[in-house]
Coordinates of C-alpha atoms (C1' of nucleotides) in Angstrom, one line a residue:
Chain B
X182 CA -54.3 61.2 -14.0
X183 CA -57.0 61.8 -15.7
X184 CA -58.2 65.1 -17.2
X185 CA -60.7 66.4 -14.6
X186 CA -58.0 66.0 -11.6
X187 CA -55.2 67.9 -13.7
X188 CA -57.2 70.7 -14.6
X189 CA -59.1 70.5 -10.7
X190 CA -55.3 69.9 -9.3
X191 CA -54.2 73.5 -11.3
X192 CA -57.6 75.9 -9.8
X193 CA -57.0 74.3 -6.2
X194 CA -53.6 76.1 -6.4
X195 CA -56.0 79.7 -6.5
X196 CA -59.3 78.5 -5.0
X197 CA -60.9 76.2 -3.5
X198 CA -64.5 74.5 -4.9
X199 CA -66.3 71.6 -3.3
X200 CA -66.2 68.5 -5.4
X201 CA -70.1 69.7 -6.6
X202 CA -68.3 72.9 -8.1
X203 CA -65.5 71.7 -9.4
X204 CA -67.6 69.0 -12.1
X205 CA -69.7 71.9 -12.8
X206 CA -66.6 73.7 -13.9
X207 CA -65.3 71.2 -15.6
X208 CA -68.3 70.5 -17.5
X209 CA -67.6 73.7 -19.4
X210 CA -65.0 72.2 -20.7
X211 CA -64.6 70.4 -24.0
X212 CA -62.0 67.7 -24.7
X213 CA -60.1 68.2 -28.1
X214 CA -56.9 66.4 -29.2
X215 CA -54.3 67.7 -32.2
X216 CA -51.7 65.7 -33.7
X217 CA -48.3 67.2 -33.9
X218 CA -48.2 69.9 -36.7
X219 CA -52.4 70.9 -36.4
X220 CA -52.7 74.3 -36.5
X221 CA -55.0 75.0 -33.3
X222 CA -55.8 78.3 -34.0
X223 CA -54.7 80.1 -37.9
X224 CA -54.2 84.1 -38.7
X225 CA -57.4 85.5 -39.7
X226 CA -59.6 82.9 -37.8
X227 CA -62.8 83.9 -35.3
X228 CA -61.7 83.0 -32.1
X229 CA -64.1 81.5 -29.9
X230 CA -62.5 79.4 -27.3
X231 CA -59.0 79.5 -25.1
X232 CA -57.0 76.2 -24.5
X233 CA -55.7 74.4 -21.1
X234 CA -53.3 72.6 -22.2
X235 CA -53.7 68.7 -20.4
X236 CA -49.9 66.8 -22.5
X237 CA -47.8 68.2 -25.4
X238 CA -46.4 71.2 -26.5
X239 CA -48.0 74.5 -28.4
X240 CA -46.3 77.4 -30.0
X241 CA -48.3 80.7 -30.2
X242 CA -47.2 83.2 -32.7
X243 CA -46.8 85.7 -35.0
X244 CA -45.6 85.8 -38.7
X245 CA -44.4 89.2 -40.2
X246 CA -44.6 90.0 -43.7
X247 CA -45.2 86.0 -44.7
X248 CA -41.6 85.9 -43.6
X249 CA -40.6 85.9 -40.2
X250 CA -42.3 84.3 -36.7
X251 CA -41.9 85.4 -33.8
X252 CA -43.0 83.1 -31.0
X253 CA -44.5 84.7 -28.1
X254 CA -45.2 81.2 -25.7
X255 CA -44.4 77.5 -25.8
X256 CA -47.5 76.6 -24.2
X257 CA -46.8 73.2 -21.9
X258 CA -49.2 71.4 -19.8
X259 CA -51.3 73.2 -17.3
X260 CA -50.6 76.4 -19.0
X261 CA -53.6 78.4 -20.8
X262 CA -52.9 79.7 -24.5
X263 CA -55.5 81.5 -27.1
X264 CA -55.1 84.7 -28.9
X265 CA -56.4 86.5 -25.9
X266 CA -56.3 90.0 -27.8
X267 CA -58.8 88.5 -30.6
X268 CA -60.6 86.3 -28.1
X269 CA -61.2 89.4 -25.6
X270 CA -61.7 92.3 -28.2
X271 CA -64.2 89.5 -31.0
X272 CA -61.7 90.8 -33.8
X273 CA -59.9 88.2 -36.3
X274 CA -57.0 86.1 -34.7
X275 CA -53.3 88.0 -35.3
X276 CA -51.7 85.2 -33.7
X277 CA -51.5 81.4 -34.9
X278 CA -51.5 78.6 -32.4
X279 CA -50.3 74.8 -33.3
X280 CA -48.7 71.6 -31.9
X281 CA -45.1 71.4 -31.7
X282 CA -45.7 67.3 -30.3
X283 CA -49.4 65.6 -30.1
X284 CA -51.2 67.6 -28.0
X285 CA -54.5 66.8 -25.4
X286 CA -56.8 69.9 -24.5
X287 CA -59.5 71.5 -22.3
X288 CA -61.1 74.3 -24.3
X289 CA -63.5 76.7 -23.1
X290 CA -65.4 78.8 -25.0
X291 CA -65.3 82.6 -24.0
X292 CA -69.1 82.1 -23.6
X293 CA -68.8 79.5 -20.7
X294 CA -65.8 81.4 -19.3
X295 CA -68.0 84.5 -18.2
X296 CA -71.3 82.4 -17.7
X297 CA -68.6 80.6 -15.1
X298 CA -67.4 83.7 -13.9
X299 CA -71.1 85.6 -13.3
X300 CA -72.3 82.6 -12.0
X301 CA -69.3 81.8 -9.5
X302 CA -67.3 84.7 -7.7
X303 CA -64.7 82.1 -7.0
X304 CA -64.3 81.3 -10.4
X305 CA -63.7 85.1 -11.5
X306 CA -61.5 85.2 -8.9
X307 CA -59.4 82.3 -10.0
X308 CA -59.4 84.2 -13.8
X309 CA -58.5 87.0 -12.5
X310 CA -55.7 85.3 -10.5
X311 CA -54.1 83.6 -13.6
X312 CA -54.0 87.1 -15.8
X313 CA -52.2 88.7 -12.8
X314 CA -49.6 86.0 -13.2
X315 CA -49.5 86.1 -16.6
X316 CA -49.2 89.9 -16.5
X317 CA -46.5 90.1 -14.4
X318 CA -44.7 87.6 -16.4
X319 CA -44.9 89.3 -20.0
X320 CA -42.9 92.1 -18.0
X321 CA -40.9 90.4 -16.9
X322 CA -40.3 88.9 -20.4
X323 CA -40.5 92.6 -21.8
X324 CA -37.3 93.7 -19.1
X325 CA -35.4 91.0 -20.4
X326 CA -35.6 91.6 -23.8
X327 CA -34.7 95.2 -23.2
X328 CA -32.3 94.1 -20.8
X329 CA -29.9 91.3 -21.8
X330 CA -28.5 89.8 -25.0
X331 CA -29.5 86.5 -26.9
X332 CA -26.6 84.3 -24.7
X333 CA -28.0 85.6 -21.0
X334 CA -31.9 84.9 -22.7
X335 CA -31.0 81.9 -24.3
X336 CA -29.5 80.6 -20.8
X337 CA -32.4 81.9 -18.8
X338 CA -35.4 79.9 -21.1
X339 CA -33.2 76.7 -20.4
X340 CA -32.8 77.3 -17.4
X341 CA -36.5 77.8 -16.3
X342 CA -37.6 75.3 -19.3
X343 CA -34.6 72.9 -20.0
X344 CA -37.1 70.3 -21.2
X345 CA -37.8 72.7 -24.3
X346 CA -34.1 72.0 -25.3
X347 CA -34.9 68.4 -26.3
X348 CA -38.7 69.0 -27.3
X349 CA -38.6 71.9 -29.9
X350 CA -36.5 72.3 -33.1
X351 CA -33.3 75.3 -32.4
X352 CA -35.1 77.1 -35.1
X353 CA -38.1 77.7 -33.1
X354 CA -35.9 78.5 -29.5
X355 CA -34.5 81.0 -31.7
X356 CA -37.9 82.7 -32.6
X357 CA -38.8 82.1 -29.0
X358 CA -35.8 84.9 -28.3
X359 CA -36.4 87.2 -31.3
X360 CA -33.1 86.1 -33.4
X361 CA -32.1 84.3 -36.4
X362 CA -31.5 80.6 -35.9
X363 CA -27.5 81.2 -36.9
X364 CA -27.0 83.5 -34.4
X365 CA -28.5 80.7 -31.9
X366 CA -26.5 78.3 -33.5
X367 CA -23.4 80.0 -33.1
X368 CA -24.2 80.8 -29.1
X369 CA -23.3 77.3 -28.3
X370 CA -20.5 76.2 -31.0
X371 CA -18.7 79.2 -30.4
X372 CA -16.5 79.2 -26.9
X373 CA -16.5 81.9 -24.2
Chain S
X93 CA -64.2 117.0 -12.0
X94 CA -63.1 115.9 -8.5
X95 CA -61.1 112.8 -8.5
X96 CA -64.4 110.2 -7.0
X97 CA -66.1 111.2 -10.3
X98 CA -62.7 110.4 -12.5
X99 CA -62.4 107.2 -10.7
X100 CA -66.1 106.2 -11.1
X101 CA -66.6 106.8 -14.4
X102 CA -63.1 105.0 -15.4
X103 CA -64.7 101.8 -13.5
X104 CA -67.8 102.3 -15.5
X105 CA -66.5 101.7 -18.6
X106 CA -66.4 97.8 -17.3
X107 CA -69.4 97.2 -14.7
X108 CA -72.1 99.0 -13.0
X109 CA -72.3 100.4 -9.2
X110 CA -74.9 102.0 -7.8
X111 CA -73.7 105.1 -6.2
X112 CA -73.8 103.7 -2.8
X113 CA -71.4 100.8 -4.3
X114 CA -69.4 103.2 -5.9
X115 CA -68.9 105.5 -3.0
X116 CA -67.8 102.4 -1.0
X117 CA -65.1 101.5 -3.4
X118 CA -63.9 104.9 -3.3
X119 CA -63.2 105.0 0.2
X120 CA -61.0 102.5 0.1
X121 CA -58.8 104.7 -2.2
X122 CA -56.8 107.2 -0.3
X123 CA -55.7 110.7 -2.1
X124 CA -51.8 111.4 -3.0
X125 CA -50.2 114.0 -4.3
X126 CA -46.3 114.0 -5.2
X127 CA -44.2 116.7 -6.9
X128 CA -42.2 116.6 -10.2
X129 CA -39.2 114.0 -9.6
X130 CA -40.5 112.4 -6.4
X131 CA -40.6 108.9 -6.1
X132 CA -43.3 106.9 -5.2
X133 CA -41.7 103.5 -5.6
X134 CA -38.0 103.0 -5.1
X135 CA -36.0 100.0 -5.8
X136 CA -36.2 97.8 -2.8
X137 CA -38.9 98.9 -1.1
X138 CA -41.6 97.8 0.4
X139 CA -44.7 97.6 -2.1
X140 CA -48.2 97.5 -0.4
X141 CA -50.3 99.6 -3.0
X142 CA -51.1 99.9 -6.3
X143 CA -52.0 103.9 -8.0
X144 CA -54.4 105.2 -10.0
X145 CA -53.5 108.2 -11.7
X146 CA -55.9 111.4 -11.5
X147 CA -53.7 113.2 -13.5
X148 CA -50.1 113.9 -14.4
X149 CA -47.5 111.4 -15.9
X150 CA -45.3 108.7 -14.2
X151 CA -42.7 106.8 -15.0
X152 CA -42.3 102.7 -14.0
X153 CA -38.7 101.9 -14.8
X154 CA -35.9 98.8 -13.8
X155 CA -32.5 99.9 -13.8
X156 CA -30.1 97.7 -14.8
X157 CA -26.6 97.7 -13.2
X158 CA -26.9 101.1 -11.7
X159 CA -26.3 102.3 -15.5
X160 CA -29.4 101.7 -17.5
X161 CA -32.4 102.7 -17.4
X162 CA -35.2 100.9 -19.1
X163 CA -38.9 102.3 -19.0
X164 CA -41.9 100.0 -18.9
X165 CA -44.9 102.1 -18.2
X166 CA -45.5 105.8 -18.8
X167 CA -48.8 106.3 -16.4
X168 CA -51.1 108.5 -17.7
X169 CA -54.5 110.0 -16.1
X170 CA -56.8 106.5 -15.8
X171 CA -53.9 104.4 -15.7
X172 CA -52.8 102.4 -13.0
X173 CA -49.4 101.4 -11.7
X174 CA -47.1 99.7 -9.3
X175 CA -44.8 97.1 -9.3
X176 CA -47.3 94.4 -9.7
X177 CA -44.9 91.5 -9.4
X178 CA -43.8 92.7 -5.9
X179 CA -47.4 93.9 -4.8
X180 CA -48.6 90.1 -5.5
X181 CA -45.8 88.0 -4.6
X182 CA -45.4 90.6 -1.6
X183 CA -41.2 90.5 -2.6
X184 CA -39.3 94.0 -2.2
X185 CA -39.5 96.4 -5.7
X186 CA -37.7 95.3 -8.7
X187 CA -39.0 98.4 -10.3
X188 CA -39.1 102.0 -9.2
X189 CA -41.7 104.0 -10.3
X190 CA -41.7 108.2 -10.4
X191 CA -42.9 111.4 -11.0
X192 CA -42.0 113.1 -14.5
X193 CA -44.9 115.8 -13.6
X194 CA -46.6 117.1 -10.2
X195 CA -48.7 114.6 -9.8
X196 CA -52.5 113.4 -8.3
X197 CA -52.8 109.7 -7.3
X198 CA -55.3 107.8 -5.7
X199 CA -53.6 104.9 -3.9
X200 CA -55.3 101.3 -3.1
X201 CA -54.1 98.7 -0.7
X202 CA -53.2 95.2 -1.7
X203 CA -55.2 94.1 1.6
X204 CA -57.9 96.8 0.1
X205 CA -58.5 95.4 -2.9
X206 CA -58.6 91.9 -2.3
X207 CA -61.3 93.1 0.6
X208 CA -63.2 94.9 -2.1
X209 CA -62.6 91.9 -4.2
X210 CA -64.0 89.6 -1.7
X211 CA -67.0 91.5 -1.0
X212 CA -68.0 92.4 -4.5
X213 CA -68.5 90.3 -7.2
X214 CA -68.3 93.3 -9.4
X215 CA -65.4 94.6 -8.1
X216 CA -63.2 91.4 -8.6
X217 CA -65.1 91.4 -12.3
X218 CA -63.3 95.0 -13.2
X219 CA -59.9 94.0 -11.3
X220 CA -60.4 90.7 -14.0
X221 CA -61.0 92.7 -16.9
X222 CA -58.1 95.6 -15.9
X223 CA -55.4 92.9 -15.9
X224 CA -57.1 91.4 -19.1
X225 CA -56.4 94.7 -21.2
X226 CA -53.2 94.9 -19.7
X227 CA -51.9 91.7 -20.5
X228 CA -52.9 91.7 -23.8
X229 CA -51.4 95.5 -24.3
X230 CA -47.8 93.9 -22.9
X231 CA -48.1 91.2 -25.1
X232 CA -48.5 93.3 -28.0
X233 CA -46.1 95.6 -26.8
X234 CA -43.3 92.2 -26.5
X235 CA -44.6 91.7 -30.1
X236 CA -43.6 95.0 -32.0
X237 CA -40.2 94.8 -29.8
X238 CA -39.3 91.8 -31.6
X239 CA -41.2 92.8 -35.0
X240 CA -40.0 96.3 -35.2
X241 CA -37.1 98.6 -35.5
X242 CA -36.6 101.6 -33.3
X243 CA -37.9 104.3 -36.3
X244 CA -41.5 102.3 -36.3
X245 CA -41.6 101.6 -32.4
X246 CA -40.7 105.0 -31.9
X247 CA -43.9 106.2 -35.0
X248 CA -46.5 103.9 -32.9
X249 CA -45.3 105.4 -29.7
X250 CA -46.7 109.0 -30.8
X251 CA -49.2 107.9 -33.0
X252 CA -50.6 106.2 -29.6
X253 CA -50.1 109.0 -27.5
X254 CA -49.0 112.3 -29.1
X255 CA -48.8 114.1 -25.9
X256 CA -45.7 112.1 -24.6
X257 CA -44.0 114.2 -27.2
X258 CA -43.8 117.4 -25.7
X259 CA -44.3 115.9 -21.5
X260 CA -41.5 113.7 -21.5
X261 CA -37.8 114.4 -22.2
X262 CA -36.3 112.9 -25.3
X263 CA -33.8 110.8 -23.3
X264 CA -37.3 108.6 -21.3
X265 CA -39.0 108.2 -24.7
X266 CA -35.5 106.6 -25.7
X267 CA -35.5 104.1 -22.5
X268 CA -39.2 103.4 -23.0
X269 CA -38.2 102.2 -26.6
X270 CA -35.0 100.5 -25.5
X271 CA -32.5 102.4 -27.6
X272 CA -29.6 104.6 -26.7
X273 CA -30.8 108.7 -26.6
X274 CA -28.1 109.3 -29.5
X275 CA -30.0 107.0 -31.5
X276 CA -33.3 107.9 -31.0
X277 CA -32.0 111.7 -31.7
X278 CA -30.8 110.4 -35.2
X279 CA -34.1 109.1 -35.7
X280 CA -35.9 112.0 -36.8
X281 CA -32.7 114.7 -37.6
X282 CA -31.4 112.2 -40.0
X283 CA -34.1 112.6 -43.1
X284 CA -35.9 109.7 -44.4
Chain L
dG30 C1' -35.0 52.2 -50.0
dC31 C1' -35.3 56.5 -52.4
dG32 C1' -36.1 61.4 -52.8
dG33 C1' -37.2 65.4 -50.8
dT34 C1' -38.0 68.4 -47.1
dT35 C1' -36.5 70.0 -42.6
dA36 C1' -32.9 70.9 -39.3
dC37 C1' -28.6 72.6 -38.4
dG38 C1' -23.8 74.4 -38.9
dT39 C1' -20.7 77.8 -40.7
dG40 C1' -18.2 81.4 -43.5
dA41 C1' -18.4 86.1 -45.6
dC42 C1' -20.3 90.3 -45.4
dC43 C1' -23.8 94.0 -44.0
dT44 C1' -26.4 97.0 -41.0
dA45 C1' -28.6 98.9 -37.0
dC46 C1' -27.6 100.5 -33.0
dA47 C1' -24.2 101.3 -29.0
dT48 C1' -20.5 103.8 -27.1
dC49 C1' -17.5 107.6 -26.5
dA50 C1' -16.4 112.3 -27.0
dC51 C1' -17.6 116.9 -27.3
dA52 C1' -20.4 121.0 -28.5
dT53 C1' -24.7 123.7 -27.9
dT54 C1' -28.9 125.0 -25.9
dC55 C1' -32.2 125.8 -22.3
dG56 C1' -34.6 126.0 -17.9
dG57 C1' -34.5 126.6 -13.1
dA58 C1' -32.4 128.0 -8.7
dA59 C1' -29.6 131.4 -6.1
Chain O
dT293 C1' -29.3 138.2 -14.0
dT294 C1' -25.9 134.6 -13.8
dC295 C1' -24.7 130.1 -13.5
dC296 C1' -24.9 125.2 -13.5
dG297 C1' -26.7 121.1 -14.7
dA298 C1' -29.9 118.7 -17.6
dA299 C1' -31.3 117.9 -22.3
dT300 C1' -30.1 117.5 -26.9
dG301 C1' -27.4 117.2 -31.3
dT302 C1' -23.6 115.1 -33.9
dG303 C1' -19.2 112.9 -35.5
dA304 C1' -16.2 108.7 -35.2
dT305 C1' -15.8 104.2 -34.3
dG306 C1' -17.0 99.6 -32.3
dT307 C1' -20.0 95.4 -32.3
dA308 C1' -24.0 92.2 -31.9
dG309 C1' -26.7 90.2 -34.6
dG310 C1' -28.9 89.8 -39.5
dT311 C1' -28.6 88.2 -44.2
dC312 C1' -27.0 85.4 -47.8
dA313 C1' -24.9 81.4 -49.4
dC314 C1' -23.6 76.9 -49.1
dG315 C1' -23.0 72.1 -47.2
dT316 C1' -24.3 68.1 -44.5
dA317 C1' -27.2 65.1 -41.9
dA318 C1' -31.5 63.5 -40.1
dC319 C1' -36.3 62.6 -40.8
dC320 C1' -40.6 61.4 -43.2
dG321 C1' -43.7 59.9 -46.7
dC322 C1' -44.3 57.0 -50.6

DNA sequence: GCGGTTACGTGACCTACATCACATTCGGAA
DNA sequence: TTCCGAATGTGATGTAGGTCACGTAACCGC
């Protein structure tokens, strides 16, 4: 499947466009590809565009002190990922973005998304659609957190995600749940 | 200032009505008041609207086994609340939301905003941007819950909003940090 | 194929925070 | 005013997870 019909397959699930609207969304959007270990976006950077991810894997996070990273999403195909805090607020990018495998994109420049948005109600609506889910899901990400321990989180990413288990290294599943990767290591070795 | 002007010139800060606009989006909002300990949103219910706070102070918590409470939102004047994952995927409340002062709300339909959505551009252009600060205000809010320890979550917290410190008891600062009471009371008895 | 970097396991020990128990203070209702 | 429950402080002790240290195995570039 080609890129237009994966990205055209994931806005039908939220609007509908005519086959007219949908290449004129599309043609917003710039192809880029990243081989495994390209840093997408680096601390510091301007950042300009956000990402639709078309095959391959991202990690987008943060690194404390030079020391530790904390990853805040494992971006898989059809899902969006930028530093939306630097992209919406024009400051410096706090959050790094790079490919865990070889990686295919759509980007779209923050210009192009609000030219696309002024010009097409439907198209706002669909952006405004796909923060609402990804609002409600960084609270829901928050109540766990508060809520459970590494074992019940660990269980839950695999269950929702169990094709992360053979995709990303146990060091980075363990900066996914905001522990050291011995205490992951010692969820599974040790019994009960 | 009478609660159409509070609500216009929030919604001004992100696009432009003319008055007659913004007295149309204002009639959609209906006008609640609740006392000190009510509850507006109980676990289980029903959840068809969404709040906007004219003034007073809410709390949005889950509660976790009957035993523990954890706090997601403290709504001040200007803020908005619900249980958004309920209100959207129209599933009964996760998350119970109440009063910690008398308080004055204006409420908004889920049917009422997606008609205001659907007839203004504009209006589905704020709804966009509201869930756009918002998700990038939980994700940095996920972020300093892995990054930090309770004395610096707990710093932020008041340097962010010094008024929580004297509106809220001790014990709902503690379950909006994620920490025990006792532990939060050590915080700042306990020198250094 | 060699050498080094990365991933991963594991033991010993440390620390932040939880839990339990109890005392004290304070605000609101009768 | 009196009383009761809510809010808060504080000691003793338990525990999840962090940190440090070390070893091994897999992978990658040259």
């Amino acid at each position: 499947m080609d890129a237009k019909e994966i990205l055209k397959q994931h806005i039908s699930k939220t609007i509908s466009l005519t086959d007219d609207e949908s290449d004129h969304f599309f043609s917003h959007f710039k192809r880029e590809s990243f081989k495994k270990g390209q840093v997408v976006i680096g601390e510091g950077d301007d950042v300009d565009k956000e990402y639709f991810v078309l095959s391959g894997c991202l990690k987008a996070f943060f690194v404390n002190d030079e020391i530790k990273m904390y990853i805040l999403q494992f971006a898989m195909p059809t899902w969006w990922t930028s530093d939306y805090g630097a992209l919406y607020n024009h400051t410096k990018a706090l959050i790094s973005i790079d490919c865990i495998s070889d990686v295919e994109l759509l980007s779209l420049s923050n210009a192009d998304r609000e030219k696309l948005c002024s010009e097409s109600h439907a198209a706002e609506h669909f952006f405004r659609w796909r923060t609402n889910k990804g609002y409600v899901a960084a609270q829901k990400r928050l109540l766990s957190f508060m809520n459970n321990n590494v074992r019940v989180r660990y269980e839950q990413l695999l269950a929702q995600y169990p094709e992360l288990y053979n995709l990303v290294p146990k060091h980075l599943i363990a900066a996914y749940l905001g522990v050291s990767r011995e205490t992951l290591s010692r969820l599974y070795t040790s019994h009960k």
